Amino acid sequence: MRANQLIALLREHDLYRGTTSPLTAETEFATLSYDSRQMGAHGLFVCKGQHFAPKYLQQAVSQGASAYLAEQDYSDTVAVPGILVSDVRKALSLAAQLYFNFPQNDLFVIGYTGTKGKTTSTYLTHNILSQTFPGHAAMFSTINHIIGNRPQDQFKAHLTTAESFDIFHEMRQAVDNGQTVLVMEVASQAYLLHRVYGLKFDVGIFLNISPDHIGVNEHPTFANYLLCKQQLLLNSRNCIINADMDHFDEVYAAAKVSTDPDRIWTYGVNNAQATVTIHPKQNTLTASEFTLTVNGDAPRVAPVATDYHVSMPGDFNQGNATAAILASLLAGATVPDMQAGLAHTRVPGRMESISTQHHGTIYIDYAHDWGSMNALLHFLHTQFPDHKLIAVLGSTGDKGEDRRQGFAKALNDYANAAVLTTDDPGHEDPQAIAHEIDQRIDHTKVATTYIAKREDAIKHAITQATNDDLVILAGKGQDAYQKINGVDTPYASDPVVAKRVIADLADEA
């Protein structure tokens, strides 16, 4: 990556403010990093981060950095030249794209945003495209990343949407590994922190939105949260939108700002105004079936009008599946690919079910806010009204405090019993978090217990359950840790704990 190329790109985006000392046009940067520990010879170091300190730049220079990219002049700290910009996060994204030779140009990129359903929809789409392009479909999800076909090309994710440098690095690895399509989750933080700045998606999907991620460490207001999510559609060549969602008119209007209406498709349950209508047929404890019809003149999506079987329960998963159908169609999938992919998708920690002989059915789901918890409990209550719902849950610390009131509301509307416990308390007291939820629970409707240790809470719920009960383990899914006082503390994960409990029950042997 040459300095003059980077400066030209920064100028194009009106980010360039000059240099602290002259750089020759042919100055070549062999490495790029925002982590001083990973800096290499003849490198460009990016000075970014809330806790950035000049000592990190000094360390980077000692390890080979020949220049730095920053919002302020550090000439009094180091002797190497600096490239000054108005927004270093945006500049990092552009520099990473240039450094990795714009890997997105060799991929068909599909992005999902929404308060809930991103991971499930991403998995469904990836499974379909793996039928269409065997061995050539990449995925960036909250659970894991797939950038190739070797064991080392599949690894656990650390963020819903990684830092821009890491995104484009992994894209380059995916391209080098022969991948041709990429399905990825796009969190609101990705736009708030400019992690996907300058990236144009081939398809952008907006699943839904409800109040979440509002707080001092996240979005200042709901309006800001919505605005950040809308950015995906403003940066997509084709848009798919859930017509049943709250704020649909605002989201659709945003899509039209940069996308021709002929390239915007909508879907909804029994919604004749949408491009595609979902007609639910059957829901069981483990799967669901539905039919799609296409309304009006929409030849591009006309082929999807047929029947589908999804290997996950929940009417909300019929919507996620429809989004996956439309997105994969635009990527080149056929209807048989869609039907096969949907019928055999398993999403770790999302509506996983465990059947027991005498203690009902256990569901493990990542539901971690009001929207996802409400959808999950509403579905189970509506489809299986004769079953008692027992929910095991907590709420994360240090963020999303409005979730606690939302959990209580969902429990009051649909649950019969709740076991409040620990769920990534961070620097907060888990009992105090549980108390905030408990204060808003209607105890005439919901029998409530507090058990601090999550393993014990799960054991209590399953042991007390009968075959007329559904036990919901909410919030953690497959997470194998608890975030406690800034430390990822090992935890076996909800599915593992549940299976251990069942194996130890005498009447389940």
Coordinates of C-alpha atoms in Angstrom, one line a residue:
M1 CA 0.0 0.0 0.0
R2 CA 1.6 3.3 -1.1
A3 CA 1.1 6.5 0.8
N4 CA -0.1 8.4 -2.3
Q5 CA -2.8 5.8 -2.9
L6 CA -4.1 6.1 0.7
I7 CA -4.0 9.9 0.6
A8 CA -6.0 9.9 -2.6
L9 CA -8.6 7.6 -1.1
L10 CA -8.8 9.7 2.0
R11 CA -9.2 12.9 -0.1
E12 CA -12.0 11.2 -2.0
H13 CA -13.9 10.8 1.3
D14 CA -13.0 14.3 2.5
L15 CA -11.1 12.9 5.5
Y16 CA -7.5 14.0 4.7
R17 CA -6.1 16.9 6.7
G18 CA -2.4 16.8 5.7
T19 CA 0.8 15.3 7.0
T20 CA 3.1 16.3 9.9
S21 CA 6.2 16.0 7.7
P22 CA 6.7 15.2 4.0
L23 CA 6.0 11.6 2.7
T24 CA 7.3 10.7 -0.7
A25 CA 4.7 9.6 -3.2
E26 CA 6.3 6.1 -3.4
T27 CA 6.4 5.5 0.3
E28 CA 5.3 1.9 0.7
F29 CA 3.6 0.5 3.8
A30 CA 4.3 -3.2 4.2
T31 CA 2.1 -3.6 7.2
L32 CA -1.0 -2.0 8.7
S33 CA -2.1 -2.3 12.3
Y34 CA -4.1 -0.6 15.1
D35 CA -2.5 -2.9 17.7
S36 CA 1.1 -1.8 18.6
R37 CA 1.9 -5.4 19.6
Q38 CA 1.3 -6.6 16.0
M39 CA 3.2 -3.8 14.2
G40 CA 5.8 -4.8 11.7
A41 CA 8.6 -3.2 9.7
H42 CA 7.8 -0.4 7.3
G43 CA 4.3 -0.2 8.8
L44 CA 1.5 2.3 9.2
F45 CA 0.1 2.4 12.7
V46 CA -3.4 3.6 13.3
C47 CA -3.9 5.7 16.5
K48 CA -7.5 4.9 17.5
G49 CA -9.5 3.7 20.4
Q50 CA -11.2 5.2 23.5
H51 CA -8.1 4.3 25.7
F52 CA -5.4 5.2 23.1
A53 CA -2.3 6.6 24.7
P54 CA 0.9 7.9 23.0
K55 CA 2.9 5.1 24.5
Y56 CA 1.2 2.7 22.1
L57 CA 2.5 4.8 19.2
Q58 CA 6.0 4.8 20.7
Q59 CA 5.8 1.0 21.0
A60 CA 4.6 0.7 17.4
V61 CA 7.5 2.8 16.1
S62 CA 10.0 0.7 18.1
Q63 CA 8.6 -2.3 16.3
G64 CA 8.9 -0.9 12.8
A65 CA 6.2 1.7 12.2
S66 CA 7.4 4.2 9.7
A67 CA 4.4 6.5 9.9
Y68 CA 1.1 6.8 11.7
L69 CA -2.5 7.6 10.9
A70 CA -4.3 9.8 13.5
E71 CA -6.7 12.6 14.2
Q72 CA -4.0 14.6 16.1
D73 CA -0.3 15.5 15.6
Y74 CA 2.1 13.3 17.7
S75 CA 5.3 15.0 16.5
D76 CA 6.3 15.7 20.1
T77 CA 6.1 11.9 20.8
V78 CA 7.7 10.3 17.8
A79 CA 10.0 11.3 14.9
V80 CA 8.1 9.5 12.1
P81 CA 5.6 11.3 9.9
G82 CA 1.9 11.3 10.5
I83 CA -1.1 11.3 8.1
L84 CA -3.8 13.4 9.8
V85 CA -7.5 12.8 9.2
S86 CA -10.8 14.1 10.5
D87 CA -12.1 10.7 11.5
V88 CA -9.6 7.9 12.2
R89 CA -12.2 5.1 12.4
K90 CA -13.4 5.9 8.9
A91 CA -9.8 6.3 7.7
L92 CA -9.0 2.8 9.2
S93 CA -11.8 1.2 7.2
L94 CA -10.6 2.8 4.0
A95 CA -7.0 1.9 4.7
A96 CA -7.9 -1.7 5.4
Q97 CA -9.8 -2.0 2.2
L98 CA -6.8 -0.6 0.2
Y99 CA -4.3 -2.7 2.1
F100 CA -6.2 -5.9 1.4
N101 CA -6.9 -4.9 -2.2
F102 CA -10.7 -4.4 -1.8
P103 CA -11.6 -8.1 -1.3
Q104 CA -15.4 -7.2 -1.3
N105 CA -15.1 -6.7 -5.1
D106 CA -14.6 -10.5 -5.4
L107 CA -17.5 -11.4 -3.2
F108 CA -21.3 -11.2 -3.3
V109 CA -21.9 -9.7 0.1
I110 CA -25.2 -10.1 2.0
G111 CA -25.7 -8.1 5.2
Y112 CA -28.3 -8.6 7.9
T113 CA -29.4 -6.1 10.6
G114 CA -32.2 -6.1 13.1
T115 CA -32.7 -6.2 16.9
K116 CA -33.3 -10.0 16.7
G117 CA -33.0 -12.7 14.2
K118 CA -29.6 -11.7 12.6
T119 CA -27.8 -14.9 13.6
T120 CA -30.6 -17.3 12.6
S121 CA -31.1 -15.6 9.3
T122 CA -27.4 -15.5 8.6
Y123 CA -27.2 -19.3 9.3
L124 CA -30.2 -20.0 7.1
T125 CA -28.9 -18.0 4.2
H126 CA -25.4 -19.6 4.5
N127 CA -26.9 -23.1 4.6
I128 CA -28.9 -22.4 1.4
L129 CA -25.9 -20.9 -0.4
S130 CA -23.8 -23.8 0.7
Q131 CA -26.2 -25.9 -1.5
T132 CA -25.8 -23.5 -4.4
F133 CA -22.0 -22.9 -4.1
P134 CA -20.6 -25.9 -2.2
G135 CA -17.4 -25.0 -0.5
H136 CA -17.6 -21.4 -1.6
A137 CA -19.9 -19.7 0.9
A138 CA -18.4 -17.6 3.8
M139 CA -20.1 -16.4 6.9
F140 CA -19.5 -13.8 9.6
S141 CA -21.9 -14.4 12.5
T142 CA -22.1 -13.7 16.2
I143 CA -21.4 -17.4 16.9
N144 CA -18.6 -18.1 14.4
H145 CA -16.8 -17.1 11.2
I146 CA -16.3 -19.4 8.2
I147 CA -13.8 -18.2 5.7
G148 CA -12.8 -21.5 4.0
N149 CA -13.1 -25.2 4.2
R150 CA -10.1 -26.1 6.5
P151 CA -10.6 -26.5 10.2
Q152 CA -8.5 -23.4 10.9
D153 CA -10.9 -21.4 8.6
Q154 CA -13.8 -21.8 11.1
F155 CA -13.5 -20.0 14.4
K156 CA -15.5 -18.3 17.1
A157 CA -16.5 -14.7 16.8
H158 CA -15.6 -12.0 19.4
L159 CA -17.9 -9.3 18.2
T160 CA -21.1 -9.2 16.1
T161 CA -19.4 -7.0 13.6
A162 CA -15.6 -7.0 14.0
E163 CA -13.2 -4.0 13.7
S164 CA -12.9 -2.8 10.1
F165 CA -9.3 -4.0 9.8
D166 CA -10.3 -7.5 10.8
I167 CA -13.4 -7.5 8.6
F168 CA -11.4 -6.8 5.4
H169 CA -8.6 -9.1 6.5
E170 CA -11.0 -12.0 6.9
M171 CA -12.6 -11.0 3.6
R172 CA -9.2 -11.2 1.9
Q173 CA -8.6 -14.6 3.5
A174 CA -12.0 -15.8 2.3
V175 CA -11.3 -14.7 -1.3
D176 CA -7.9 -16.3 -1.2
N177 CA -9.6 -19.5 0.0
G178 CA -11.9 -19.5 -3.0
Q179 CA -15.0 -18.1 -1.4
T180 CA -17.4 -16.3 -3.7
V181 CA -20.3 -15.3 -1.5
L182 CA -20.4 -13.9 2.1
V183 CA -23.3 -13.6 4.5
M184 CA -22.7 -11.4 7.5
E185 CA -24.4 -9.9 10.5
V186 CA -24.2 -6.1 10.7
A187 CA -24.7 -4.7 14.1
S188 CA -25.8 -1.1 14.7
Q189 CA -22.4 -0.6 16.4
A190 CA -20.8 -1.4 13.0
Y191 CA -22.1 2.0 11.7
L192 CA -21.9 3.8 15.0
L193 CA -18.1 3.0 15.1
H194 CA -17.6 3.1 11.3
R195 CA -16.5 -0.6 11.1
V196 CA -18.1 -1.1 7.7
Y197 CA -17.5 2.5 6.4
G198 CA -17.1 2.5 2.6
L199 CA -18.4 -1.1 2.2
K200 CA -21.2 -1.5 -0.4
F201 CA -23.4 -4.6 0.2
D202 CA -25.0 -6.5 -2.7
V203 CA -28.0 -7.2 -0.5
G204 CA -29.0 -5.5 2.8
I205 CA -31.8 -7.0 4.9
F206 CA -33.6 -5.2 7.7
L207 CA -35.4 -7.8 9.9
N208 CA -36.9 -5.7 12.7
I209 CA -36.2 -3.1 15.4
S210 CA -37.3 -2.6 19.0
P211 CA -35.7 -0.5 21.8
D212 CA -32.4 -2.1 22.8
H213 CA -28.7 -1.2 23.1
I214 CA -29.6 2.2 24.5
G215 CA -27.2 3.4 27.2
V216 CA -24.0 5.2 28.0
N217 CA -21.8 2.5 26.4
E218 CA -24.0 2.0 23.4
H219 CA -26.5 4.3 21.5
P220 CA -27.5 7.5 23.2
T221 CA -31.1 7.4 22.0
F222 CA -33.5 5.0 20.1
A223 CA -33.4 7.5 17.2
N224 CA -29.6 7.1 16.9
Y225 CA -30.0 3.3 17.1
L226 CA -32.5 3.3 14.3
L227 CA -30.4 5.7 12.2
C228 CA -27.4 3.5 12.5
K229 CA -29.3 0.4 11.4
Q230 CA -30.8 2.3 8.5
Q231 CA -27.3 2.8 7.2
L232 CA -27.1 -0.7 5.9
L233 CA -29.9 -0.1 3.5
L234 CA -28.4 3.2 2.4
N235 CA -25.2 1.2 1.5
S236 CA -26.9 -1.7 -0.3
R237 CA -27.6 -2.3 -4.0
N238 CA -30.7 -4.4 -3.2
C239 CA -32.8 -4.1 -0.1
I240 CA -35.1 -6.6 1.7
I241 CA -37.4 -5.3 4.5
N242 CA -39.8 -7.0 6.9
A243 CA -43.1 -5.2 6.1
D244 CA -44.6 -6.2 9.5
M245 CA -41.9 -4.5 11.6
D246 CA -42.3 -1.4 13.7
H247 CA -41.0 1.8 12.0
F248 CA -41.4 0.1 8.6
D249 CA -42.3 3.4 6.8
E250 CA -39.2 5.1 8.1
V251 CA -37.0 2.2 7.1
Y252 CA -38.5 1.9 3.7
A253 CA -38.1 5.6 3.1
A254 CA -34.4 5.3 4.0
A255 CA -33.9 2.5 1.6
K256 CA -35.4 4.6 -1.2
V257 CA -32.9 7.3 -0.7
S258 CA -30.2 5.3 -2.4
T259 CA -31.9 2.3 -3.9
D260 CA -34.3 2.1 -6.9
P261 CA -37.8 0.9 -5.6
D262 CA -37.5 -1.9 -8.1
R263 CA -34.7 -3.2 -6.1
I264 CA -36.5 -3.1 -2.7
W265 CA -38.5 -6.2 -1.7
T266 CA -40.7 -6.6 1.3
Y267 CA -42.3 -9.6 3.1
G268 CA -44.9 -10.1 5.8
V269 CA -47.2 -12.6 7.4
N270 CA -50.6 -12.6 5.7
N271 CA -49.7 -9.2 4.4
A272 CA -51.0 -8.7 0.9
Q273 CA -49.3 -5.3 0.6
A274 CA -45.8 -6.9 0.8
T275 CA -43.9 -8.1 -2.2
V276 CA -44.0 -11.6 -0.7
T277 CA -46.7 -12.9 1.6
I278 CA -46.0 -15.6 4.2
H279 CA -48.9 -18.1 4.9
P280 CA -48.1 -20.1 8.0
K281 CA -49.3 -23.7 7.7
Q282 CA -48.0 -25.7 10.7
N283 CA -45.8 -25.3 13.8
T284 CA -44.5 -28.1 16.0
L285 CA -42.2 -28.1 18.9
T286 CA -39.2 -28.6 16.6
A287 CA -40.1 -27.3 13.1
S288 CA -42.5 -25.2 11.0
E289 CA -44.0 -25.1 7.5
F290 CA -45.3 -22.2 5.4
T291 CA -46.2 -21.2 1.9
L292 CA -45.0 -18.0 0.0
T293 CA -47.0 -16.1 -2.5
V294 CA -45.8 -13.2 -4.6
N295 CA -48.0 -10.1 -5.0
G296 CA -48.1 -7.7 -8.0
D297 CA -45.6 -7.5 -10.8
A298 CA -42.4 -8.9 -9.2
P299 CA -40.8 -11.2 -11.8
R300 CA -37.4 -11.2 -10.1
V301 CA -38.8 -13.0 -7.0
A302 CA -41.7 -14.9 -8.6
P303 CA -39.9 -18.3 -8.4
V304 CA -40.1 -18.3 -4.6
A305 CA -43.9 -18.9 -4.5
T306 CA -44.1 -22.4 -3.1
D307 CA -44.0 -24.4 0.1
Y308 CA -41.1 -24.6 2.7
H309 CA -40.2 -26.6 5.7
V310 CA -37.9 -25.0 8.4
S311 CA -36.0 -27.2 10.8
M312 CA -36.7 -24.7 13.6
P313 CA -39.9 -23.8 15.4
G314 CA -41.4 -20.4 15.8
D315 CA -43.5 -18.2 13.6
F316 CA -40.7 -15.6 13.8
N317 CA -38.4 -18.1 12.2
Q318 CA -40.7 -18.2 9.2
G319 CA -40.0 -14.5 8.7
N320 CA -36.2 -15.1 9.1
A321 CA -36.4 -18.0 6.6
T322 CA -38.3 -15.8 4.1
A323 CA -35.6 -13.1 4.3
A324 CA -33.0 -15.9 3.7
I325 CA -35.0 -17.1 0.7
L326 CA -35.1 -13.7 -0.9
A327 CA -31.5 -12.9 -0.2
S328 CA -30.2 -16.2 -1.5
L329 CA -32.4 -15.9 -4.6
L330 CA -30.6 -12.6 -5.4
A331 CA -27.3 -14.4 -4.9
G332 CA -28.2 -17.1 -7.4
A333 CA -29.8 -19.9 -5.4
T334 CA -32.6 -22.0 -6.8
V335 CA -35.8 -23.0 -5.0
P336 CA -34.6 -26.6 -4.4
D337 CA -31.4 -25.1 -2.8
M338 CA -33.6 -23.1 -0.5
Q339 CA -35.9 -25.9 0.4
A340 CA -32.9 -28.2 1.2
G341 CA -31.0 -25.6 3.1
L342 CA -34.0 -24.5 5.3
A343 CA -34.9 -28.1 6.1
H344 CA -31.4 -28.9 7.5
T345 CA -30.3 -25.8 9.3
R346 CA -29.3 -25.9 12.9
V347 CA -28.3 -22.7 14.7
P348 CA -26.3 -23.4 17.9
G349 CA -28.1 -21.8 20.9
R350 CA -31.1 -20.6 18.8
M351 CA -34.3 -22.5 19.5
E352 CA -32.3 -25.6 20.3
S353 CA -34.7 -28.2 21.9
I354 CA -34.0 -31.1 24.2
S355 CA -36.8 -33.7 24.7
T356 CA -37.0 -35.5 28.1
Q357 CA -38.9 -38.5 29.2
H358 CA -40.6 -37.0 32.2
H359 CA -39.5 -33.3 32.4
G360 CA -41.1 -31.7 29.3
T361 CA -39.2 -30.1 26.5
I362 CA -36.3 -27.7 27.1
Y363 CA -35.5 -24.8 24.8
I364 CA -32.2 -23.0 24.7
D365 CA -32.3 -19.6 23.0
Y366 CA -30.1 -16.6 22.9
A367 CA -33.2 -14.3 23.6
H368 CA -31.5 -11.4 25.5
D369 CA -33.9 -8.5 25.1
W370 CA -37.6 -7.8 25.2
G371 CA -38.1 -8.3 21.5
S372 CA -36.6 -11.7 21.3
M373 CA -37.9 -12.9 24.6
N374 CA -41.4 -11.7 23.8
A375 CA -41.4 -13.4 20.4
L376 CA -40.2 -16.6 21.9
L377 CA -42.6 -16.8 24.8
H378 CA -45.6 -15.6 22.6
F379 CA -44.9 -18.3 20.1
L380 CA -44.7 -21.1 22.8
H381 CA -47.7 -19.8 24.7
T382 CA -49.8 -19.5 21.5
Q383 CA -48.9 -22.8 19.9
F384 CA -48.9 -24.8 23.1
P385 CA -51.5 -23.2 25.5
D386 CA -51.8 -26.3 27.6
H387 CA -48.2 -26.3 28.6
K388 CA -46.8 -24.4 31.5
L389 CA -43.9 -22.1 30.6
I390 CA -40.9 -22.0 33.0
A391 CA -38.2 -19.4 32.0
V392 CA -34.7 -19.3 33.4
L393 CA -33.0 -15.9 32.7
G394 CA -31.0 -13.0 34.0
S395 CA -29.9 -9.8 32.3
T396 CA -26.5 -8.5 31.2
G397 CA -24.7 -6.0 33.3
D398 CA -23.2 -2.6 32.3
K399 CA -25.5 -2.2 29.3
G400 CA -29.0 -2.6 28.0
E401 CA -30.6 -1.7 31.4
D402 CA -34.0 -1.3 29.7
R403 CA -34.0 -5.0 28.9
R404 CA -34.8 -5.7 32.6
Q405 CA -38.2 -4.0 32.4
G406 CA -38.8 -5.7 29.0
F407 CA -38.1 -9.2 30.4
A408 CA -40.6 -8.6 33.2
K409 CA -43.2 -7.5 30.7
A410 CA -42.7 -10.6 28.6
L411 CA -42.9 -12.9 31.6
N412 CA -46.1 -11.2 32.8
D413 CA -47.7 -11.7 29.5
Y414 CA -46.8 -15.4 28.8
A415 CA -44.9 -17.2 31.5
N416 CA -46.1 -19.2 34.5
A417 CA -42.8 -19.4 36.4
A418 CA -39.4 -17.7 36.3
V419 CA -36.1 -18.6 37.8
L420 CA -34.0 -15.5 37.9
T421 CA -30.2 -16.1 37.8
T422 CA -26.8 -14.8 36.5
D423 CA -26.2 -13.8 32.9
D424 CA -23.0 -11.9 32.1
P425 CA -23.4 -9.5 35.1
G426 CA -20.2 -7.6 34.2
H427 CA -19.3 -5.2 37.0
E428 CA -22.9 -5.3 38.5
D429 CA -24.3 -7.4 41.3
P430 CA -26.3 -10.2 39.6
Q431 CA -28.7 -10.3 42.5
A432 CA -29.3 -6.6 42.1
I433 CA -30.0 -7.1 38.4
A434 CA -32.5 -9.9 39.3
H435 CA -34.1 -7.6 41.8
E436 CA -34.7 -5.0 39.1
I437 CA -36.5 -7.6 37.0
D438 CA -38.4 -9.1 39.9
Q439 CA -39.7 -5.7 41.0
R440 CA -41.7 -5.5 37.8
I441 CA -43.0 -9.1 37.7
D442 CA -46.7 -9.6 38.6
H443 CA -46.3 -12.4 41.2
T444 CA -50.0 -13.2 41.0
K445 CA -49.2 -14.5 37.5
V446 CA -45.6 -15.6 37.6
A447 CA -44.1 -17.7 40.4
T448 CA -40.6 -16.3 40.8
T449 CA -37.4 -17.8 42.3
Y450 CA -33.9 -16.3 42.5
I451 CA -30.9 -18.8 42.3
A452 CA -27.6 -17.1 41.8
K453 CA -25.6 -19.9 40.3
R454 CA -26.8 -20.5 36.7
E455 CA -26.1 -24.2 36.8
D456 CA -28.3 -24.5 39.9
A457 CA -31.0 -22.4 38.5
I458 CA -31.2 -24.7 35.4
K459 CA -31.2 -27.8 37.6
H460 CA -34.0 -26.4 39.7
A461 CA -36.2 -25.6 36.6
I462 CA -35.7 -28.9 34.9
T463 CA -36.1 -31.0 38.1
Q464 CA -39.4 -29.3 38.9
A465 CA -40.8 -29.6 35.4
T466 CA -43.3 -32.2 34.3
N467 CA -44.2 -33.4 30.8
D468 CA -46.8 -30.6 30.7
D469 CA -44.1 -28.0 30.9
L470 CA -41.8 -26.2 28.6
V471 CA -38.5 -25.0 30.1
I472 CA -36.8 -22.0 28.4
L473 CA -33.1 -21.3 29.1
A474 CA -32.8 -17.8 27.8
G475 CA -30.0 -15.4 27.2
K476 CA -26.7 -17.3 26.8
G477 CA -27.3 -19.9 24.1
Q478 CA -24.0 -21.6 23.4
D479 CA -21.9 -19.1 25.3
A480 CA -19.1 -20.9 27.1
Y481 CA -18.3 -18.1 29.6
Q482 CA -19.9 -15.6 32.0
K483 CA -18.7 -12.0 31.8
I484 CA -17.9 -11.2 35.5
N485 CA -16.0 -8.1 36.6
G486 CA -14.4 -7.7 33.1
V487 CA -13.3 -11.3 32.9
D488 CA -14.7 -14.1 30.7
T489 CA -15.2 -16.7 33.3
P490 CA -15.5 -20.3 31.9
Y491 CA -19.1 -21.7 31.9
A492 CA -20.1 -25.0 30.4
S493 CA -22.9 -23.4 28.3
D494 CA -26.7 -23.9 28.7
P495 CA -27.0 -27.0 26.4
V496 CA -24.2 -28.8 28.2
V497 CA -25.6 -27.9 31.7
A498 CA -29.1 -29.0 30.7
K499 CA -27.9 -32.3 29.3
R500 CA -25.9 -33.0 32.5
V501 CA -28.9 -32.3 34.7
I502 CA -31.1 -34.7 32.6
A503 CA -28.4 -37.4 32.7
D504 CA -28.3 -37.2 36.5
L505 CA -32.1 -37.5 37.0
A506 CA -33.1 -41.0 38.1
D507 CA -36.3 -41.0 36.1
E508 CA -34.4 -40.1 32.9
A509 CA -31.9 -42.9 33.1

